[in-house]
Amino acid sequence: MNNYFSIKDIDSLDVWVNEAIELKQNPLFNKVLGADKTIGLLFFNPSLRTRLSTQKAALNLGMNVIVMNFTGEGWSLEYGDGTVMDQGNSEHVKEAAQVVSQYCDVLAIRAFAKLENREDDYKENVLKNFMVHATIPVVNMESATGHPLQALTDAITITENKPIHKPKIVLSWAPHPKALPQAVANSFVEMVQQMEADFVITHPVGFELASHITNEVPIDYNQENALKDADFVYVKNWSSYTEYAKTSQDQNWRITEEKMKLTNNAKFMHCLPVRRNVVVDDAVIDSDNSIVIEQANNRTYAAQLVLKKILENIEG
């Protein structure tokens, strides 16, 4: 594997998940694989779990880690071809990507959607330009439209907690005080479509995700109906795709104890950070059925598996 840009870069989700669970039992087994190798982590947006888990994953593999926050440390980058750079941006991605490639063996990047123009966000200018101009593998630590490390994490977590029967998985939209990207939801939808599960998406009218991502997944605009008999309830806010960046604080969609009683004793999942008593009630996220901390722990092993496969390819 050269780059990890999308959950679709996984050739067999079941195989990857099982390998990650095995890796989790002995995280330092491949400590020599990354010896004398360096990963550069470039952050264009804030992070907690993604930064620390990817850094820990690299250390588990024996890699050196360089971290740079472009929000305050790097030059503002230009991505357009033929641009006359007489305005704000100081450096072009063509030079930046090649320069960083000389300092590192692997590059991981986090760059959110700006939520100003849907077409621009879905072009994925940051990640795709680095992939074109860098001469080393690139890992997506969340882009404008996808979060494949989180999706792999979620697959691991679901597999570790799945019932004997074919599970019912519900992805539920939640209210939020500010507009959020579709990245986590997009990758989760793409991931679950590779699993053996009954899958339903529930959200208010007008908050549909891109049809080329949801494909034939059933959508239920009645949240309580969708939650019936669910084994996993994955909750996430995303802003509107059709009325781009529109959000809502409709508290009728908050996840409550009463709603969780409609499920099949479902596990509650969220990628974090989460706004308590806006997205979900304390009683739900603090319950024994909440596996959000377990999810966060699995972020390390998802990232470690991706880096392991990239390092094996470099060595090969």
mmCIF file of C-alpha atoms in Angstrom:
data_model
loop_
_atom_site.group_PDB
_atom_site.id
_atom_site.type_symbol
_atom_site.label_atom_id
_atom_site.label_comp_id
_atom_site.label_asym_id
_atom_site.label_seq_id
_atom_site.Cartn_x
_atom_site.Cartn_y
_atom_site.Cartn_z
ATOM 1 C CA MET A 1 0.000 0.000 0.000
ATOM 2 C CA ASN A 2 1.376 3.419 -0.967
ATOM 3 C CA ASN A 3 -1.167 5.921 0.396
ATOM 4 C CA TYR A 4 -4.062 5.584 2.843
ATOM 5 C CA PHE A 5 -6.538 8.178 1.647
ATOM 6 C CA SER A 6 -9.887 6.396 1.890
ATOM 7 C CA ILE A 7 -11.464 3.412 3.629
ATOM 8 C CA LYS A 8 -11.745 2.053 0.080
ATOM 9 C CA ASP A 9 -7.964 1.620 0.073
ATOM 10 C CA ILE A 10 -8.527 -1.439 2.284
ATOM 11 C CA ASP A 11 -8.531 -4.574 0.127
ATOM 12 C CA SER A 12 -10.305 -6.741 2.730
ATOM 13 C CA LEU A 13 -11.868 -5.087 5.771
ATOM 14 C CA ASP A 14 -12.312 -8.374 7.654
ATOM 15 C CA VAL A 15 -8.655 -9.280 7.180
ATOM 16 C CA TRP A 16 -7.483 -5.841 8.277
ATOM 17 C CA VAL A 17 -9.707 -5.808 11.352
ATOM 18 C CA ASN A 18 -8.537 -9.246 12.465
ATOM 19 C CA GLU A 19 -4.921 -8.207 11.929
ATOM 20 C CA ALA A 20 -5.470 -5.061 14.011
ATOM 21 C CA ILE A 21 -7.027 -7.077 16.854
ATOM 22 C CA GLU A 22 -4.052 -9.453 16.766
ATOM 23 C CA LEU A 23 -1.624 -6.516 16.701
ATOM 24 C CA LYS A 24 -3.398 -5.060 19.732
ATOM 25 C CA GLN A 25 -2.356 -8.088 21.800
ATOM 26 C CA ASN A 26 1.330 -7.288 21.286
ATOM 27 C CA PRO A 27 1.720 -3.677 20.109
ATOM 28 C CA LEU A 28 5.542 -3.714 20.263
ATOM 29 C CA PHE A 29 6.012 -6.900 18.227
ATOM 30 C CA ASN A 30 7.004 -4.920 15.117
ATOM 31 C CA LYS A 31 9.161 -2.395 16.983
ATOM 32 C CA VAL A 32 12.094 -2.836 14.582
ATOM 33 C CA LEU A 33 9.978 -2.313 11.462
ATOM 34 C CA GLY A 34 10.071 1.470 11.762
ATOM 35 C CA ALA A 35 13.617 1.770 13.087
ATOM 36 C CA ASP A 36 15.434 4.752 11.513
ATOM 37 C CA LYS A 37 12.200 5.792 9.766
ATOM 38 C CA THR A 38 10.513 9.153 10.363
ATOM 39 C CA ILE A 39 6.857 10.119 10.082
ATOM 40 C CA GLY A 40 5.821 13.731 9.686
ATOM 41 C CA LEU A 41 2.423 14.694 11.126
ATOM 42 C CA LEU A 42 1.038 17.888 9.561
ATOM 43 C CA PHE A 43 -1.990 19.430 11.269
ATOM 44 C CA PHE A 44 -4.019 22.129 9.544
ATOM 45 C CA ASN A 45 -6.692 21.716 12.248
ATOM 46 C CA PRO A 46 -6.822 20.855 15.978
ATOM 47 C CA SER A 47 -6.586 17.291 17.233
ATOM 48 C CA LEU A 48 -6.463 15.196 20.389
ATOM 49 C CA ARG A 49 -7.103 11.502 19.646
ATOM 50 C CA THR A 50 -5.797 11.603 16.074
ATOM 51 C CA ARG A 51 -2.527 13.256 16.983
ATOM 52 C CA LEU A 52 -1.760 11.238 20.102
ATOM 53 C CA SER A 53 -2.896 7.868 18.743
ATOM 54 C CA THR A 54 -0.990 8.244 15.465
ATOM 55 C CA GLN A 55 2.084 9.377 17.347
ATOM 56 C CA LYS A 56 1.760 6.412 19.750
ATOM 57 C CA ALA A 57 1.254 4.032 16.817
ATOM 58 C CA ALA A 58 4.431 5.304 15.154
ATOM 59 C CA LEU A 59 6.397 4.950 18.401
ATOM 60 C CA ASN A 60 5.101 1.388 18.821
ATOM 61 C CA LEU A 61 6.647 0.658 15.418
ATOM 62 C CA GLY A 62 9.969 2.250 16.381
ATOM 63 C CA MET A 63 9.541 5.347 14.207
ATOM 64 C CA ASN A 64 10.739 8.879 14.882
ATOM 65 C CA VAL A 65 7.924 11.457 14.908
ATOM 66 C CA ILE A 66 7.933 15.077 13.732
ATOM 67 C CA VAL A 67 4.811 17.150 14.379
ATOM 68 C CA MET A 68 3.976 20.490 12.769
ATOM 69 C CA ASN A 69 0.861 22.591 13.326
ATOM 70 C CA PHE A 70 0.179 24.715 10.282
ATOM 71 C CA THR A 71 -2.374 26.746 12.234
ATOM 72 C CA GLY A 72 0.444 28.701 13.830
ATOM 73 C CA GLU A 73 3.800 27.335 12.722
ATOM 74 C CA GLY A 74 3.834 26.867 8.948
ATOM 75 C CA TRP A 75 3.653 29.146 5.956
ATOM 76 C CA SER A 76 0.200 29.465 4.391
ATOM 77 C CA LEU A 77 0.131 27.215 1.343
ATOM 78 C CA GLU A 78 -1.093 27.759 -2.207
ATOM 79 C CA TYR A 79 -2.630 24.828 -4.106
ATOM 80 C CA GLY A 80 -3.685 26.298 -7.454
ATOM 81 C CA ASP A 81 -1.776 25.839 -10.714
ATOM 82 C CA GLY A 82 -0.592 28.986 -12.422
ATOM 83 C CA THR A 83 -1.522 31.195 -9.482
ATOM 84 C CA VAL A 84 0.162 34.587 -9.251
ATOM 85 C CA MET A 85 1.168 34.465 -5.599
ATOM 86 C CA ASP A 86 0.980 38.184 -4.825
ATOM 87 C CA GLN A 87 -1.592 37.824 -2.048
ATOM 88 C CA GLY A 88 -1.619 35.979 1.302
ATOM 89 C CA ASN A 89 -0.160 32.529 0.584
ATOM 90 C CA SER A 90 3.619 32.340 0.952
ATOM 91 C CA GLU A 91 4.554 28.866 -0.291
ATOM 92 C CA HIS A 92 3.238 26.491 -2.939
ATOM 93 C CA VAL A 93 2.353 22.915 -2.089
ATOM 94 C CA LYS A 94 4.607 21.754 -4.963
ATOM 95 C CA GLU A 95 7.713 22.830 -3.065
ATOM 96 C CA ALA A 96 6.370 22.114 0.427
ATOM 97 C CA ALA A 97 5.452 18.498 -0.349
ATOM 98 C CA GLN A 98 8.790 17.751 -1.981
ATOM 99 C CA VAL A 99 10.765 19.390 0.814
ATOM 100 C CA VAL A 100 8.915 17.482 3.539
ATOM 101 C CA SER A 101 9.477 14.276 1.556
ATOM 102 C CA GLN A 102 13.235 14.770 2.036
ATOM 103 C CA TYR A 103 12.848 14.917 5.809
ATOM 104 C CA CYS A 104 10.408 12.051 6.307
ATOM 105 C CA ASP A 105 9.639 8.527 5.139
ATOM 106 C CA VAL A 106 5.864 8.773 5.688
ATOM 107 C CA LEU A 107 3.608 11.819 5.826
ATOM 108 C CA ALA A 108 0.260 12.047 7.648
ATOM 109 C CA ILE A 109 -2.035 15.046 7.178
ATOM 110 C CA ARG A 110 -5.153 16.423 8.868
ATOM 111 C CA ALA A 111 -7.066 19.124 6.978
ATOM 112 C CA PHE A 112 -10.779 19.759 7.557
ATOM 113 C CA ALA A 113 -13.406 21.057 5.168
ATOM 114 C CA LYS A 114 -13.728 24.842 5.120
ATOM 115 C CA LEU A 115 -17.510 24.481 4.719
ATOM 116 C CA GLU A 116 -17.625 27.475 2.376
ATOM 117 C CA ASN A 117 -17.917 25.799 -1.010
ATOM 118 C CA ARG A 118 -18.979 22.164 -1.431
ATOM 119 C CA GLU A 119 -17.245 21.726 -4.770
ATOM 120 C CA ASP A 120 -13.948 23.001 -3.385
ATOM 121 C CA ASP A 121 -14.144 20.806 -0.285
ATOM 122 C CA TYR A 122 -14.961 17.676 -2.270
ATOM 123 C CA LYS A 123 -11.956 18.281 -4.531
ATOM 124 C CA GLU A 124 -9.792 17.499 -1.477
ATOM 125 C CA ASN A 125 -7.150 20.029 -2.531
ATOM 126 C CA VAL A 126 -4.883 19.621 0.488
ATOM 127 C CA LEU A 127 -4.617 15.831 0.680
ATOM 128 C CA LYS A 128 -4.668 15.198 -3.056
ATOM 129 C CA ASN A 129 -2.051 17.856 -3.819
ATOM 130 C CA PHE A 130 0.287 16.407 -1.208
ATOM 131 C CA MET A 131 -0.302 12.939 -2.658
ATOM 132 C CA VAL A 132 0.596 14.221 -6.132
ATOM 133 C CA HIS A 133 3.699 16.195 -5.179
ATOM 134 C CA ALA A 134 5.120 14.234 -2.243
ATOM 135 C CA THR A 135 7.542 11.419 -3.035
ATOM 136 C CA ILE A 136 6.628 9.431 0.095
ATOM 137 C CA PRO A 137 3.416 7.689 1.247
ATOM 138 C CA VAL A 138 0.631 9.929 2.573
ATOM 139 C CA VAL A 139 -1.894 8.998 5.293
ATOM 140 C CA ASN A 140 -5.236 10.760 5.713
ATOM 141 C CA MET A 141 -5.720 11.781 9.368
ATOM 142 C CA GLU A 142 -9.069 13.377 8.381
ATOM 143 C CA SER A 143 -9.642 15.332 5.230
ATOM 144 C CA ALA A 144 -12.451 17.554 4.001
ATOM 145 C CA THR A 145 -14.697 14.601 3.165
ATOM 146 C CA GLY A 146 -13.327 11.511 4.909
ATOM 147 C CA HIS A 147 -11.813 10.106 8.093
ATOM 148 C CA PRO A 148 -10.608 6.613 7.168
ATOM 149 C CA LEU A 149 -8.559 6.091 10.334
ATOM 150 C CA GLN A 150 -11.699 6.644 12.413
ATOM 151 C CA ALA A 151 -13.704 4.318 10.166
ATOM 152 C CA LEU A 152 -11.131 1.536 10.548
ATOM 153 C CA THR A 153 -11.203 2.147 14.298
ATOM 154 C CA ASP A 154 -14.978 1.814 14.291
ATOM 155 C CA ALA A 155 -14.789 -1.456 12.358
ATOM 156 C CA ILE A 156 -12.380 -2.850 14.954
ATOM 157 C CA THR A 157 -14.593 -1.711 17.833
ATOM 158 C CA ILE A 158 -17.787 -3.109 16.307
ATOM 159 C CA THR A 159 -16.103 -6.438 15.584
ATOM 160 C CA GLU A 160 -14.862 -6.726 19.168
ATOM 161 C CA ASN A 161 -18.373 -6.066 20.513
ATOM 162 C CA LYS A 162 -20.618 -7.627 17.890
ATOM 163 C CA PRO A 163 -23.339 -10.113 18.881
ATOM 164 C CA ILE A 164 -23.584 -13.637 17.527
ATOM 165 C CA HIS A 165 -26.378 -12.627 15.170
ATOM 166 C CA LYS A 166 -26.021 -10.271 12.216
ATOM 167 C CA PRO A 167 -25.889 -6.857 13.909
ATOM 168 C CA LYS A 168 -28.125 -3.914 13.208
ATOM 169 C CA ILE A 169 -26.090 -0.708 13.002
ATOM 170 C CA VAL A 170 -27.712 2.720 13.087
ATOM 171 C CA LEU A 171 -25.956 5.942 12.173
ATOM 172 C CA SER A 172 -27.902 8.801 13.711
ATOM 173 C CA TRP A 173 -27.516 12.491 13.008
ATOM 174 C CA ALA A 174 -27.382 14.686 16.120
ATOM 175 C CA PRO A 175 -27.912 18.393 16.816
ATOM 176 C CA HIS A 176 -24.907 20.700 17.111
ATOM 177 C CA PRO A 177 -24.382 24.427 17.715
ATOM 178 C CA LYS A 178 -22.001 24.828 14.778
ATOM 179 C CA ALA A 179 -21.696 23.335 11.302
ATOM 180 C CA LEU A 180 -19.488 20.243 11.109
ATOM 181 C CA PRO A 181 -18.092 18.426 8.042
ATOM 182 C CA GLN A 182 -19.451 15.166 6.661
ATOM 183 C CA ALA A 183 -16.041 13.443 6.889
ATOM 184 C CA VAL A 184 -16.641 11.045 9.808
ATOM 185 C CA ALA A 185 -20.126 10.093 8.644
ATOM 186 C CA ASN A 186 -18.958 9.586 5.042
ATOM 187 C CA SER A 187 -16.192 7.165 5.982
ATOM 188 C CA PHE A 188 -18.378 5.336 8.498
ATOM 189 C CA VAL A 189 -21.026 4.769 5.804
ATOM 190 C CA GLU A 190 -18.425 3.523 3.334
ATOM 191 C CA MET A 191 -16.981 1.211 5.985
ATOM 192 C CA VAL A 192 -20.240 -0.363 7.175
ATOM 193 C CA GLN A 193 -21.181 -1.134 3.586
ATOM 194 C CA GLN A 194 -18.194 -3.527 3.622
ATOM 195 C CA MET A 195 -19.468 -5.317 6.745
ATOM 196 C CA GLU A 196 -22.068 -8.043 7.169
ATOM 197 C CA ALA A 197 -24.725 -5.963 8.919
ATOM 198 C CA ASP A 198 -28.177 -4.443 8.658
ATOM 199 C CA PHE A 199 -27.476 -0.742 8.299
ATOM 200 C CA VAL A 200 -29.794 2.250 8.603
ATOM 201 C CA ILE A 201 -29.063 5.980 8.516
ATOM 202 C CA THR A 202 -31.427 8.340 10.314
ATOM 203 C CA HIS A 203 -31.466 12.133 10.109
ATOM 204 C CA PRO A 204 -33.872 15.034 9.577
ATOM 205 C CA VAL A 205 -35.044 15.860 6.074
ATOM 206 C CA GLY A 206 -32.444 18.047 4.395
ATOM 207 C CA PHE A 207 -29.425 16.441 6.068
ATOM 208 C CA GLU A 208 -28.854 13.672 3.537
ATOM 209 C CA LEU A 209 -25.251 12.722 2.878
ATOM 210 C CA ALA A 210 -23.913 12.569 -0.672
ATOM 211 C CA SER A 211 -25.824 9.937 -2.656
ATOM 212 C CA HIS A 212 -22.621 8.572 -4.208
ATOM 213 C CA ILE A 213 -21.535 7.649 -0.668
ATOM 214 C CA THR A 214 -24.786 6.326 0.817
ATOM 215 C CA ASN A 215 -25.703 4.389 -2.344
ATOM 216 C CA GLU A 216 -28.532 1.966 -1.447
ATOM 217 C CA VAL A 217 -28.312 2.317 2.352
ATOM 218 C CA PRO A 218 -31.845 2.757 3.802
ATOM 219 C CA ILE A 219 -32.615 6.188 5.248
ATOM 220 C CA ASP A 220 -35.276 6.598 7.919
ATOM 221 C CA TYR A 221 -36.374 10.144 8.810
ATOM 222 C CA ASN A 222 -38.004 8.802 11.986
ATOM 223 C CA GLN A 223 -35.188 8.395 14.506
ATOM 224 C CA GLU A 224 -37.144 6.338 17.021
ATOM 225 C CA ASN A 225 -38.278 3.927 14.344
ATOM 226 C CA ALA A 226 -34.690 3.551 13.089
ATOM 227 C CA LEU A 227 -33.391 2.826 16.590
ATOM 228 C CA LYS A 228 -35.703 -0.156 17.143
ATOM 229 C CA ASP A 229 -33.715 -3.369 17.764
ATOM 230 C CA ALA A 230 -30.365 -1.695 17.016
ATOM 231 C CA ASP A 231 -27.215 -3.385 18.313
ATOM 232 C CA PHE A 232 -24.983 -0.363 17.717
ATOM 233 C CA VAL A 233 -25.981 3.303 17.719
ATOM 234 C CA TYR A 234 -23.324 5.532 16.169
ATOM 235 C CA VAL A 235 -24.097 9.198 16.711
ATOM 236 C CA LYS A 236 -22.553 12.101 14.818
ATOM 237 C CA ASN A 237 -23.506 15.561 13.655
ATOM 238 C CA TRP A 238 -22.908 16.600 10.075
ATOM 239 C CA SER A 239 -24.005 19.748 8.284
ATOM 240 C CA SER A 240 -26.249 19.647 5.230
ATOM 241 C CA TYR A 241 -24.794 18.452 1.934
ATOM 242 C CA THR A 242 -27.573 19.944 -0.198
ATOM 243 C CA GLU A 243 -27.778 23.280 1.644
ATOM 244 C CA TYR A 244 -24.060 23.161 2.217
ATOM 245 C CA ALA A 245 -22.872 23.890 5.763
ATOM 246 C CA LYS A 246 -26.383 24.408 7.158
ATOM 247 C CA THR A 247 -26.753 22.974 10.660
ATOM 248 C CA SER A 248 -29.490 22.586 13.263
ATOM 249 C CA GLN A 249 -29.811 22.455 17.036
ATOM 250 C CA ASP A 250 -33.053 20.468 16.987
ATOM 251 C CA GLN A 251 -32.951 18.814 20.407
ATOM 252 C CA ASN A 252 -35.605 16.325 19.361
ATOM 253 C CA TRP A 253 -32.698 14.394 17.809
ATOM 254 C CA ARG A 254 -30.539 14.226 20.953
ATOM 255 C CA ILE A 255 -29.851 10.670 22.103
ATOM 256 C CA THR A 256 -31.570 9.983 25.430
ATOM 257 C CA GLU A 257 -32.010 7.034 27.781
ATOM 258 C CA GLU A 258 -35.584 6.625 26.587
ATOM 259 C CA LYS A 259 -34.488 6.335 22.982
ATOM 260 C CA MET A 260 -31.791 3.790 23.845
ATOM 261 C CA LYS A 261 -34.494 1.633 25.453
ATOM 262 C CA LEU A 262 -35.892 1.116 21.960
ATOM 263 C CA THR A 263 -32.720 -0.703 20.937
ATOM 264 C CA ASN A 264 -31.508 -4.243 21.496
ATOM 265 C CA ASN A 265 -29.418 -3.115 24.485
ATOM 266 C CA ALA A 266 -27.283 -1.295 21.934
ATOM 267 C CA LYS A 267 -23.721 -0.133 22.336
ATOM 268 C CA PHE A 268 -23.395 3.647 22.093
ATOM 269 C CA MET A 269 -20.622 4.938 19.829
ATOM 270 C CA HIS A 270 -19.218 8.380 19.069
ATOM 271 C CA CYS A 271 -15.858 9.426 17.615
ATOM 272 C CA LEU A 272 -15.348 12.207 20.221
ATOM 273 C CA PRO A 273 -15.160 15.018 21.129
ATOM 274 C CA VAL A 274 -18.842 15.121 21.980
ATOM 275 C CA ARG A 275 -20.989 17.923 23.371
ATOM 276 C CA ARG A 276 -22.731 16.372 26.356
ATOM 277 C CA ASN A 277 -26.450 17.063 26.780
ATOM 278 C CA VAL A 278 -26.562 18.500 23.267
ATOM 279 C CA VAL A 279 -25.642 15.458 21.186
ATOM 280 C CA VAL A 280 -26.205 12.853 23.901
ATOM 281 C CA ASP A 281 -27.384 12.806 27.502
ATOM 282 C CA ASP A 282 -24.904 12.167 30.306
ATOM 283 C CA ALA A 283 -26.871 9.085 31.295
ATOM 284 C CA VAL A 284 -26.201 7.485 27.903
ATOM 285 C CA ILE A 285 -22.541 8.309 27.410
ATOM 286 C CA ASP A 286 -21.750 7.402 31.027
ATOM 287 C CA SER A 287 -23.648 4.105 30.873
ATOM 288 C CA ASP A 288 -22.118 0.635 30.746
ATOM 289 C CA ASN A 289 -23.224 0.374 27.115
ATOM 290 C CA SER A 290 -21.130 3.348 26.064
ATOM 291 C CA ILE A 291 -17.964 2.195 24.283
ATOM 292 C CA VAL A 292 -16.596 5.601 23.298
ATOM 293 C CA ILE A 293 -13.440 5.218 25.413
ATOM 294 C CA GLU A 294 -12.807 1.799 23.902
ATOM 295 C CA GLN A 295 -13.217 3.375 20.472
ATOM 296 C CA ALA A 296 -10.653 6.031 21.331
ATOM 297 C CA ASN A 297 -8.200 3.351 22.468
ATOM 298 C CA ASN A 298 -8.573 1.528 19.158
ATOM 299 C CA ARG A 299 -7.462 4.645 17.300
ATOM 300 C CA THR A 300 -3.869 3.622 18.090
ATOM 301 C CA TYR A 301 -4.225 0.173 16.563
ATOM 302 C CA ALA A 302 -6.006 1.386 13.445
ATOM 303 C CA ALA A 303 -3.206 3.868 12.805
ATOM 304 C CA GLN A 304 -0.546 1.313 13.687
ATOM 305 C CA LEU A 305 -1.929 -1.210 11.235
ATOM 306 C CA VAL A 306 -1.960 1.370 8.423
ATOM 307 C CA LEU A 307 1.606 2.453 9.180
ATOM 308 C CA LYS A 308 2.733 -1.174 9.445
ATOM 309 C CA LYS A 309 1.422 -1.950 5.971
ATOM 310 C CA ILE A 310 3.057 1.173 4.532
ATOM 311 C CA LEU A 311 6.393 0.352 6.176
ATOM 312 C CA GLU A 312 6.239 -3.234 4.901
ATOM 313 C CA ASN A 313 5.689 -1.855 1.410
ATOM 314 C CA ILE A 314 8.670 0.490 1.787
ATOM 315 C CA GLU A 315 10.845 -2.381 2.993
ATOM 316 C CA GLY A 316 9.612 -4.600 0.153
#
